[in-house]
């Protein structure tokens, strides 16, 4: 006992020191999850690839470049490191400071400026003293002066400094610590970390900003596995990826979720995955809620609205919708949205407001827990029958309900009392929808209102109700704040019996409300932007008086209003898009806006266009497809003056025999199925034309193109031109020619195209079912492709390739496949011949595989199902890229020499049973000696392994020669196959 008592003080000291060290290490790990992740490999004794970077190393490198940690110049650099909570700002700053210490002796890390100010209030004197104390540790800094930086400026200017201002959250803190920067010696380095980018606006001394990105997928998975598995084995790979995706690469979240799941079984993981968006991890919540707590009441208002109702919506839509939430003195919603973005609580991407999954979960939690805000409590009503009914029964809470988004797909039928919504004075957003039916046309409302509906609410901005079961909106609804009204597939006959003032209404969607017969109730909507009446089949006329008041209307959609005969005589100067598609009784069109940019008249009963259409100088698209009664466009004598017109659709105008002259600026011209007897001569003068469709033009016998004029034509469609016999002078840069079903076609011009090839250009030439194509034309087609750039001759190789075959002047790989079509009919998915190129060792063990498409076609949306009734040859070329990949795989040894090919025909989803591979072959393509050109005389090896057929004898073919990946379909009557019907070379980049 005496012995123990003597050692006791020493033991206590040891315990104290060990405890201190452990506490310090734990604190570092708690603050810097990335750091612990970096240490984990060393701790576990894992031998890592020396060339592999640690998780997040790239971020450190990027920030180091902005900061110039090597101090290669003598300029002062002040870099702000910004990002959401837990993203690793503090960790990066500490790591960079460690590097800067080697170059700059005087340094200080001022941590947690936010927490210090929050705990003790903003104290400029104390902040400056902390800064000076750290930079001048040997000086006795007196605290009673109002400006220590000014007092000690001369001392500070004697040496460069490295400073980190961590977790700053106010401009006053930046100004207090940096002042006007006159105390900073040139060449110094200063880092400011903050989760609020807005405080840097107007701070001129900041030279650069680094927005910290999340970890990439591989780094995220590695860091997550470090904490989720003792042995880093990542047992539940698919589940792990889902958790990693949820974190968005946030290091703190990766660590916290990994720790939470450590040691748990798969069932627990799956159950937790379901609740991820409903219940935050406590550590993540604690970190992220700091940003929320600093918001003012208006910002909280907008944040929770977005989290609950409008995630991933259009930015301008959200700003407009939320603008009514503010009074004149509180600012605009747009300002609040921008500030939330600056604080990394939302992200603006491609004009949409996105929200990180972590923050989205936090927002929903706050909403469900009924956080008090300006307008009361937020409430997300659950989408199940019992809880919805219980919420409606709770009369004391009704006035605190802000939004109801009700998914009817998860509910049974509910009969609602007509006073169900009475008392919800703060209700702003109401949406009744069905998520199981994307088009929502087959969905049942399931909310029945047998006694009608009372809705004495004036704050509602957003009113969406799928299959609204009442014939008009409640008369006691005050729409003064209503912005978005959507009642698609509803039972309404009119919006209201009498007119109501709707000064803020911008979007109205009454589509497929088959009983709607009047727009009564919308006459006082001067700011309406979009009116969708698609499928309102009972609508026979539109009130000119009502429409005329819609001064700001941009889009009017009347598609499928089969009872509509005409438009009223009105003028809507703001209207840009008018849709009358499928209005089968619509006979007489008149211009109601001279500022139209898009006009759809397809499927109407009009027989002519009024001359005033030629005055639409801003019109870009005119769609007259399937206007079966349209006989002439001669009344529009000034169509040629429409300088903006780029697309004209006349397909299906079966009575149209002539085409207007002098329309020179067209890019797309569709004349499929018209009665035009010959190609309009003025088409050759359309130098800007990109796409021309003459399919199903039975009266056209020959086509002669002016190759000098149609230089930009890329897409030519001639399907089912059954009387077309010759195709001459094709445009030089044609990339797509679809001549399927031209059963009389005999002659095709040579060369087929003069395309300057690159690896980005895709070219397709299809002559399927062109049974009369002459052998000379087929040979010319083959020759024109082959002679574009590369001459003939290259060597033949069998399955056993010579050693080091990949060295030298190998330029690509050519393939040839013969396919039998047995009662094949294209089922609208297109068709592709896929090749799997497999390398094996001498024991026939597979070493690697390369798969790519040899040839085929994708379905054109407007085409009918195509039947192929004969055998076809597919000829293809793939460039050096795929072979180069094989070389890279075996860069430390010899590339395999045993090779086999396997072909299959697919429709993009599954194998096509009606198609059988008959013969195949391949060859490498070599550049000619002493020439930059490539030899292309192809002798295909048909003894290579093929699928579903016996090996066949070797045959010789000509092939195409583009640098881009090449493949083709079909060659009728090629000298080696009697039954082959056509050649269809196709060039495309293979991904």
PDB file of C-alpha atoms in Angstrom, residues 262-468:
ATOM      1  CA  UNK A 262     -21.987   1.146 -37.393  1.00  0.00           C
ATOM      2  CA  UNK A 263     -22.676  -2.386 -36.204  1.00  0.00           C
ATOM      3  CA  UNK A 264     -26.318  -2.390 -37.334  1.00  0.00           C
ATOM      4  CA  UNK A 265     -27.785  -5.192 -39.444  1.00  0.00           C
ATOM      5  CA  UNK A 266     -29.144  -4.831 -42.968  1.00  0.00           C
ATOM      6  CA  UNK A 267     -32.735  -4.576 -41.765  1.00  0.00           C
ATOM      7  CA  UNK A 268     -31.869  -1.561 -39.631  1.00  0.00           C
ATOM      8  CA  UNK A 269     -30.102   0.065 -42.592  1.00  0.00           C
ATOM      9  CA  UNK A 270     -33.136  -0.422 -44.827  1.00  0.00           C
ATOM     10  CA  UNK A 271     -35.514   0.928 -42.195  1.00  0.00           C
ATOM     11  CA  UNK A 272     -33.320   3.980 -41.603  1.00  0.00           C
ATOM     12  CA  UNK A 273     -33.131   4.663 -45.320  1.00  0.00           C
ATOM     13  CA  UNK A 274     -36.922   4.971 -45.426  1.00  0.00           C
ATOM     14  CA  UNK A 275     -36.901   7.593 -42.652  1.00  0.00           C
ATOM     15  CA  UNK A 276     -33.953   9.627 -43.955  1.00  0.00           C
ATOM     16  CA  UNK A 277     -36.094  12.466 -45.304  1.00  0.00           C
ATOM     17  CA  UNK A 278     -38.319  12.439 -42.225  1.00  0.00           C
ATOM     18  CA  UNK A 279     -35.856  12.358 -39.338  1.00  0.00           C
ATOM     19  CA  UNK A 280     -32.435  14.012 -39.295  1.00  0.00           C
ATOM     20  CA  UNK A 281     -29.366  12.606 -37.663  1.00  0.00           C
ATOM     21  CA  UNK A 282     -28.930  14.627 -34.466  1.00  0.00           C
ATOM     22  CA  UNK A 283     -25.355  15.726 -35.241  1.00  0.00           C
ATOM     23  CA  UNK A 284     -26.331  16.857 -38.724  1.00  0.00           C
ATOM     24  CA  UNK A 285     -29.379  18.686 -37.435  1.00  0.00           C
ATOM     25  CA  UNK A 286     -27.341  20.447 -34.737  1.00  0.00           C
ATOM     26  CA  UNK A 287     -24.918  21.764 -37.348  1.00  0.00           C
ATOM     27  CA  UNK A 288     -27.411  22.799 -40.016  1.00  0.00           C
ATOM     28  CA  UNK A 289     -29.942  24.441 -37.735  1.00  0.00           C
ATOM     29  CA  UNK A 290     -27.336  27.100 -36.910  1.00  0.00           C
ATOM     30  CA  UNK A 291     -27.923  28.568 -40.372  1.00  0.00           C
ATOM     31  CA  UNK A 292     -31.688  28.474 -39.926  1.00  0.00           C
ATOM     32  CA  UNK A 293     -31.543  30.127 -36.493  1.00  0.00           C
ATOM     33  CA  UNK A 294     -29.756  33.147 -37.969  1.00  0.00           C
ATOM     34  CA  UNK A 295     -32.499  33.835 -40.515  1.00  0.00           C
ATOM     35  CA  UNK A 296     -34.897  36.677 -39.955  1.00  0.00           C
ATOM     36  CA  UNK A 297     -38.593  35.881 -39.806  1.00  0.00           C
ATOM     37  CA  UNK A 298     -39.223  36.614 -43.480  1.00  0.00           C
ATOM     38  CA  UNK A 299     -36.320  34.398 -44.546  1.00  0.00           C
ATOM     39  CA  UNK A 300     -37.623  31.573 -42.369  1.00  0.00           C
ATOM     40  CA  UNK A 301     -41.011  32.068 -43.973  1.00  0.00           C
ATOM     41  CA  UNK A 302     -39.611  31.620 -47.488  1.00  0.00           C
ATOM     42  CA  UNK A 303     -37.263  28.783 -46.499  1.00  0.00           C
ATOM     43  CA  UNK A 304     -40.038  26.659 -45.022  1.00  0.00           C
ATOM     44  CA  UNK A 305     -42.374  27.387 -47.932  1.00  0.00           C
ATOM     45  CA  UNK A 306     -39.732  26.097 -50.338  1.00  0.00           C
ATOM     46  CA  UNK A 307     -38.872  23.068 -48.205  1.00  0.00           C
ATOM     47  CA  UNK A 308     -42.509  22.090 -47.736  1.00  0.00           C
ATOM     48  CA  UNK A 309     -44.076  22.964 -51.047  1.00  0.00           C
ATOM     49  CA  UNK A 310     -41.835  24.234 -53.833  1.00  0.00           C
ATOM     50  CA  UNK A 311     -38.553  22.346 -53.949  1.00  0.00           C
ATOM     51  CA  UNK A 312     -37.155  22.031 -57.505  1.00  0.00           C
ATOM     52  CA  UNK A 313     -39.590  24.614 -58.884  1.00  0.00           C
ATOM     53  CA  UNK A 314     -38.784  27.456 -61.267  1.00  0.00           C
ATOM     54  CA  UNK A 315     -37.035  30.362 -59.556  1.00  0.00           C
ATOM     55  CA  UNK A 316     -39.215  33.109 -61.026  1.00  0.00           C
ATOM     56  CA  UNK A 317     -42.340  31.085 -60.289  1.00  0.00           C
ATOM     57  CA  UNK A 318     -41.371  30.801 -56.619  1.00  0.00           C
ATOM     58  CA  UNK A 319     -40.505  34.481 -56.375  1.00  0.00           C
ATOM     59  CA  UNK A 320     -43.840  35.438 -57.891  1.00  0.00           C
ATOM     60  CA  UNK A 321     -45.784  33.040 -55.708  1.00  0.00           C
ATOM     61  CA  UNK A 322     -44.110  34.123 -52.474  1.00  0.00           C
ATOM     62  CA  UNK A 323     -44.061  37.833 -53.243  1.00  0.00           C
ATOM     63  CA  UNK A 324     -47.557  38.266 -51.804  1.00  0.00           C
ATOM     64  CA  UNK A 325     -46.276  37.047 -48.446  1.00  0.00           C
ATOM     65  CA  UNK A 326     -44.553  40.360 -47.803  1.00  0.00           C
ATOM     66  CA  UNK A 327     -45.827  43.769 -46.993  1.00  0.00           C
ATOM     67  CA  UNK A 328     -44.425  46.870 -48.640  1.00  0.00           C
ATOM     68  CA  UNK A 329     -41.830  47.433 -45.936  1.00  0.00           C
ATOM     69  CA  UNK A 330     -40.466  43.917 -45.643  1.00  0.00           C
ATOM     70  CA  UNK A 331     -38.914  43.590 -49.071  1.00  0.00           C
ATOM     71  CA  UNK A 332     -39.550  41.242 -51.954  1.00  0.00           C
ATOM     72  CA  UNK A 333     -39.496  37.465 -52.005  1.00  0.00           C
ATOM     73  CA  UNK A 334     -36.787  37.615 -54.680  1.00  0.00           C
ATOM     74  CA  UNK A 335     -34.446  39.245 -52.200  1.00  0.00           C
ATOM     75  CA  UNK A 336     -35.160  36.547 -49.618  1.00  0.00           C
ATOM     76  CA  UNK A 337     -34.569  33.783 -52.169  1.00  0.00           C
ATOM     77  CA  UNK A 338     -31.189  35.258 -53.105  1.00  0.00           C
ATOM     78  CA  UNK A 339     -30.211  35.539 -49.454  1.00  0.00           C
ATOM     79  CA  UNK A 340     -31.123  31.911 -48.800  1.00  0.00           C
ATOM     80  CA  UNK A 341     -28.906  30.968 -51.718  1.00  0.00           C
ATOM     81  CA  UNK A 342     -26.051  33.032 -50.296  1.00  0.00           C
ATOM     82  CA  UNK A 343     -26.457  31.162 -47.004  1.00  0.00           C
ATOM     83  CA  UNK A 344     -26.337  27.787 -48.808  1.00  0.00           C
ATOM     84  CA  UNK A 345     -29.800  26.783 -47.651  1.00  0.00           C
ATOM     85  CA  UNK A 346     -30.952  26.552 -51.266  1.00  0.00           C
ATOM     86  CA  UNK A 347     -29.183  26.377 -54.618  1.00  0.00           C
ATOM     87  CA  UNK A 348     -30.204  28.002 -57.890  1.00  0.00           C
ATOM     88  CA  UNK A 349     -29.447  25.628 -60.756  1.00  0.00           C
ATOM     89  CA  UNK A 350     -30.639  26.214 -64.318  1.00  0.00           C
ATOM     90  CA  UNK A 351     -33.259  28.654 -63.038  1.00  0.00           C
ATOM     91  CA  UNK A 352     -34.667  26.124 -60.588  1.00  0.00           C
ATOM     92  CA  UNK A 353     -34.574  26.327 -56.804  1.00  0.00           C
ATOM     93  CA  UNK A 354     -32.965  23.161 -55.491  1.00  0.00           C
ATOM     94  CA  UNK A 355     -32.465  22.113 -51.893  1.00  0.00           C
ATOM     95  CA  UNK A 356     -29.858  19.714 -50.532  1.00  0.00           C
ATOM     96  CA  UNK A 357     -31.437  16.529 -49.124  1.00  0.00           C
ATOM     97  CA  UNK A 358     -29.964  17.239 -45.697  1.00  0.00           C
ATOM     98  CA  UNK A 359     -31.489  20.704 -45.555  1.00  0.00           C
ATOM     99  CA  UNK A 360     -34.741  19.458 -47.069  1.00  0.00           C
ATOM    100  CA  UNK A 361     -35.094  16.988 -44.199  1.00  0.00           C
ATOM    101  CA  UNK A 362     -34.396  19.748 -41.686  1.00  0.00           C
ATOM    102  CA  UNK A 363     -37.020  21.997 -43.287  1.00  0.00           C
ATOM    103  CA  UNK A 364     -39.702  19.309 -43.206  1.00  0.00           C
ATOM    104  CA  UNK A 365     -38.902  18.500 -39.593  1.00  0.00           C
ATOM    105  CA  UNK A 366     -39.258  22.133 -38.625  1.00  0.00           C
ATOM    106  CA  UNK A 367     -42.536  22.349 -40.515  1.00  0.00           C
ATOM    107  CA  UNK A 368     -44.031  19.234 -38.990  1.00  0.00           C
ATOM    108  CA  UNK A 369     -43.013  20.340 -35.507  1.00  0.00           C
ATOM    109  CA  UNK A 370     -45.119  23.482 -36.045  1.00  0.00           C
ATOM    110  CA  UNK A 371     -42.439  26.143 -35.850  1.00  0.00           C
ATOM    111  CA  UNK A 372     -43.963  29.551 -35.094  1.00  0.00           C
ATOM    112  CA  UNK A 373     -43.589  32.071 -37.912  1.00  0.00           C
ATOM    113  CA  UNK A 374     -45.129  35.367 -38.937  1.00  0.00           C
ATOM    114  CA  UNK A 375     -48.297  33.875 -40.383  1.00  0.00           C
ATOM    115  CA  UNK A 376     -48.758  31.124 -37.824  1.00  0.00           C
ATOM    116  CA  UNK A 377     -47.605  27.537 -37.846  1.00  0.00           C
ATOM    117  CA  UNK A 378     -46.470  25.506 -40.779  1.00  0.00           C
ATOM    118  CA  UNK A 379     -48.252  22.237 -41.152  1.00  0.00           C
ATOM    119  CA  UNK A 380     -47.722  19.428 -43.604  1.00  0.00           C
ATOM    120  CA  UNK A 381     -50.873  17.341 -43.447  1.00  0.00           C
ATOM    121  CA  UNK A 382     -50.013  13.618 -43.795  1.00  0.00           C
ATOM    122  CA  UNK A 383     -51.368  11.896 -46.878  1.00  0.00           C
ATOM    123  CA  UNK A 384     -53.446   9.260 -45.132  1.00  0.00           C
ATOM    124  CA  UNK A 385     -57.159   9.299 -44.496  1.00  0.00           C
ATOM    125  CA  UNK A 386     -57.225   9.154 -40.703  1.00  0.00           C
ATOM    126  CA  UNK A 387     -54.708  11.893 -39.971  1.00  0.00           C
ATOM    127  CA  UNK A 388     -56.207  14.181 -42.584  1.00  0.00           C
ATOM    128  CA  UNK A 389     -59.677  13.819 -41.077  1.00  0.00           C
ATOM    129  CA  UNK A 390     -58.311  14.282 -37.544  1.00  0.00           C
ATOM    130  CA  UNK A 391     -56.562  17.479 -38.619  1.00  0.00           C
ATOM    131  CA  UNK A 392     -59.804  18.824 -40.063  1.00  0.00           C
ATOM    132  CA  UNK A 393     -61.618  18.019 -36.829  1.00  0.00           C
ATOM    133  CA  UNK A 394     -59.118  20.010 -34.750  1.00  0.00           C
ATOM    134  CA  UNK A 395     -60.831  23.389 -34.982  1.00  0.00           C
ATOM    135  CA  UNK A 396     -58.365  25.066 -32.602  1.00  0.00           C
ATOM    136  CA  UNK A 397     -55.449  24.408 -34.972  1.00  0.00           C
ATOM    137  CA  UNK A 398     -57.214  25.271 -38.233  1.00  0.00           C
ATOM    138  CA  UNK A 399     -56.098  28.881 -38.312  1.00  0.00           C
ATOM    139  CA  UNK A 400     -52.470  27.742 -38.099  1.00  0.00           C
ATOM    140  CA  UNK A 401     -52.544  25.523 -41.169  1.00  0.00           C
ATOM    141  CA  UNK A 402     -50.487  27.105 -43.938  1.00  0.00           C
ATOM    142  CA  UNK A 403     -50.492  24.456 -46.644  1.00  0.00           C
ATOM    143  CA  UNK A 404     -52.167  21.187 -47.580  1.00  0.00           C
ATOM    144  CA  UNK A 405     -50.559  18.960 -50.219  1.00  0.00           C
ATOM    145  CA  UNK A 406     -52.727  15.856 -50.412  1.00  0.00           C
ATOM    146  CA  UNK A 407     -51.682  12.839 -52.506  1.00  0.00           C
ATOM    147  CA  UNK A 408     -54.911  10.998 -53.278  1.00  0.00           C
ATOM    148  CA  UNK A 409     -53.084   7.907 -54.529  1.00  0.00           C
ATOM    149  CA  UNK A 410     -52.486   6.928 -50.913  1.00  0.00           C
ATOM    150  CA  UNK A 411     -55.985   7.599 -49.627  1.00  0.00           C
ATOM    151  CA  UNK A 412     -59.416   6.057 -49.696  1.00  0.00           C
ATOM    152  CA  UNK A 413     -62.521   7.983 -50.671  1.00  0.00           C
ATOM    153  CA  UNK A 414     -63.416  10.787 -48.254  1.00  0.00           C
ATOM    154  CA  UNK A 415     -66.773  12.596 -48.114  1.00  0.00           C
ATOM    155  CA  UNK A 416     -66.003  16.163 -47.006  1.00  0.00           C
ATOM    156  CA  UNK A 417     -68.326  18.408 -45.078  1.00  0.00           C
ATOM    157  CA  UNK A 418     -68.980  21.661 -46.920  1.00  0.00           C
ATOM    158  CA  UNK A 419     -67.352  23.531 -44.013  1.00  0.00           C
ATOM    159  CA  UNK A 420     -64.204  21.401 -44.037  1.00  0.00           C
ATOM    160  CA  UNK A 421     -61.946  24.379 -44.827  1.00  0.00           C
ATOM    161  CA  UNK A 422     -63.788  27.017 -42.835  1.00  0.00           C
ATOM    162  CA  UNK A 423     -61.512  28.621 -40.259  1.00  0.00           C
ATOM    163  CA  UNK A 424     -58.259  28.071 -42.172  1.00  0.00           C
ATOM    164  CA  UNK A 425     -57.625  31.792 -42.375  1.00  0.00           C
ATOM    165  CA  UNK A 426     -53.882  31.357 -43.005  1.00  0.00           C
ATOM    166  CA  UNK A 427     -54.191  28.692 -45.694  1.00  0.00           C
ATOM    167  CA  UNK A 428     -52.020  29.756 -48.628  1.00  0.00           C
ATOM    168  CA  UNK A 429     -51.296  26.582 -50.568  1.00  0.00           C
ATOM    169  CA  UNK A 430     -53.797  23.845 -51.417  1.00  0.00           C
ATOM    170  CA  UNK A 431     -52.914  20.972 -53.723  1.00  0.00           C
ATOM    171  CA  UNK A 432     -54.958  17.822 -54.282  1.00  0.00           C
ATOM    172  CA  UNK A 433     -53.156  15.492 -56.704  1.00  0.00           C
ATOM    173  CA  UNK A 434     -52.376  11.867 -57.554  1.00  0.00           C
ATOM    174  CA  UNK A 435     -48.717  10.904 -57.819  1.00  0.00           C
ATOM    175  CA  UNK A 436     -49.417   7.479 -59.352  1.00  0.00           C
ATOM    176  CA  UNK A 437     -50.678   8.929 -62.613  1.00  0.00           C
ATOM    177  CA  UNK A 438     -48.136  11.331 -64.156  1.00  0.00           C
ATOM    178  CA  UNK A 439     -50.710  12.760 -66.571  1.00  0.00           C
ATOM    179  CA  UNK A 440     -53.308  12.636 -63.796  1.00  0.00           C
ATOM    180  CA  UNK A 441     -56.074  11.957 -66.299  1.00  0.00           C
ATOM    181  CA  UNK A 442     -56.954   8.559 -64.834  1.00  0.00           C
ATOM    182  CA  UNK A 443     -56.697   9.612 -61.214  1.00  0.00           C
ATOM    183  CA  UNK A 444     -59.733   9.761 -58.961  1.00  0.00           C
ATOM    184  CA  UNK A 445     -60.244  12.785 -56.757  1.00  0.00           C
ATOM    185  CA  UNK A 446     -61.588  10.708 -53.853  1.00  0.00           C
ATOM    186  CA  UNK A 447     -62.592  13.960 -52.129  1.00  0.00           C
ATOM    187  CA  UNK A 448     -66.353  14.188 -52.441  1.00  0.00           C
ATOM    188  CA  UNK A 449     -68.304  17.352 -51.699  1.00  0.00           C
ATOM    189  CA  UNK A 450     -71.950  16.214 -51.700  1.00  0.00           C
ATOM    190  CA  UNK A 451     -73.181  19.495 -50.202  1.00  0.00           C
ATOM    191  CA  UNK A 452     -70.835  21.825 -52.055  1.00  0.00           C
ATOM    192  CA  UNK A 453     -67.962  23.771 -50.554  1.00  0.00           C
ATOM    193  CA  UNK A 454     -67.528  26.879 -48.446  1.00  0.00           C
ATOM    194  CA  UNK A 455     -64.117  28.499 -48.714  1.00  0.00           C
ATOM    195  CA  UNK A 456     -64.098  31.893 -46.949  1.00  0.00           C
ATOM    196  CA  UNK A 457     -60.348  32.385 -47.377  1.00  0.00           C
ATOM    197  CA  UNK A 458     -58.543  35.424 -48.760  1.00  0.00           C
ATOM    198  CA  UNK A 459     -54.885  34.433 -48.307  1.00  0.00           C
ATOM    199  CA  UNK A 460     -54.796  31.500 -50.712  1.00  0.00           C
ATOM    200  CA  UNK A 461     -52.169  31.986 -53.447  1.00  0.00           C
ATOM    201  CA  UNK A 462     -51.956  28.486 -54.894  1.00  0.00           C
ATOM    202  CA  UNK A 463     -55.099  26.433 -55.606  1.00  0.00           C
ATOM    203  CA  UNK A 464     -54.553  23.101 -57.391  1.00  0.00           C
ATOM    204  CA  UNK A 465     -57.297  20.482 -57.260  1.00  0.00           C
ATOM    205  CA  UNK A 466     -57.266  17.476 -59.572  1.00  0.00           C
ATOM    206  CA  UNK A 467     -60.804  16.528 -60.663  1.00  0.00           C
ATOM    207  CA  UNK A 468     -62.402  19.298 -58.658  1.00  0.00           C
TER     208      UNK A 468
END
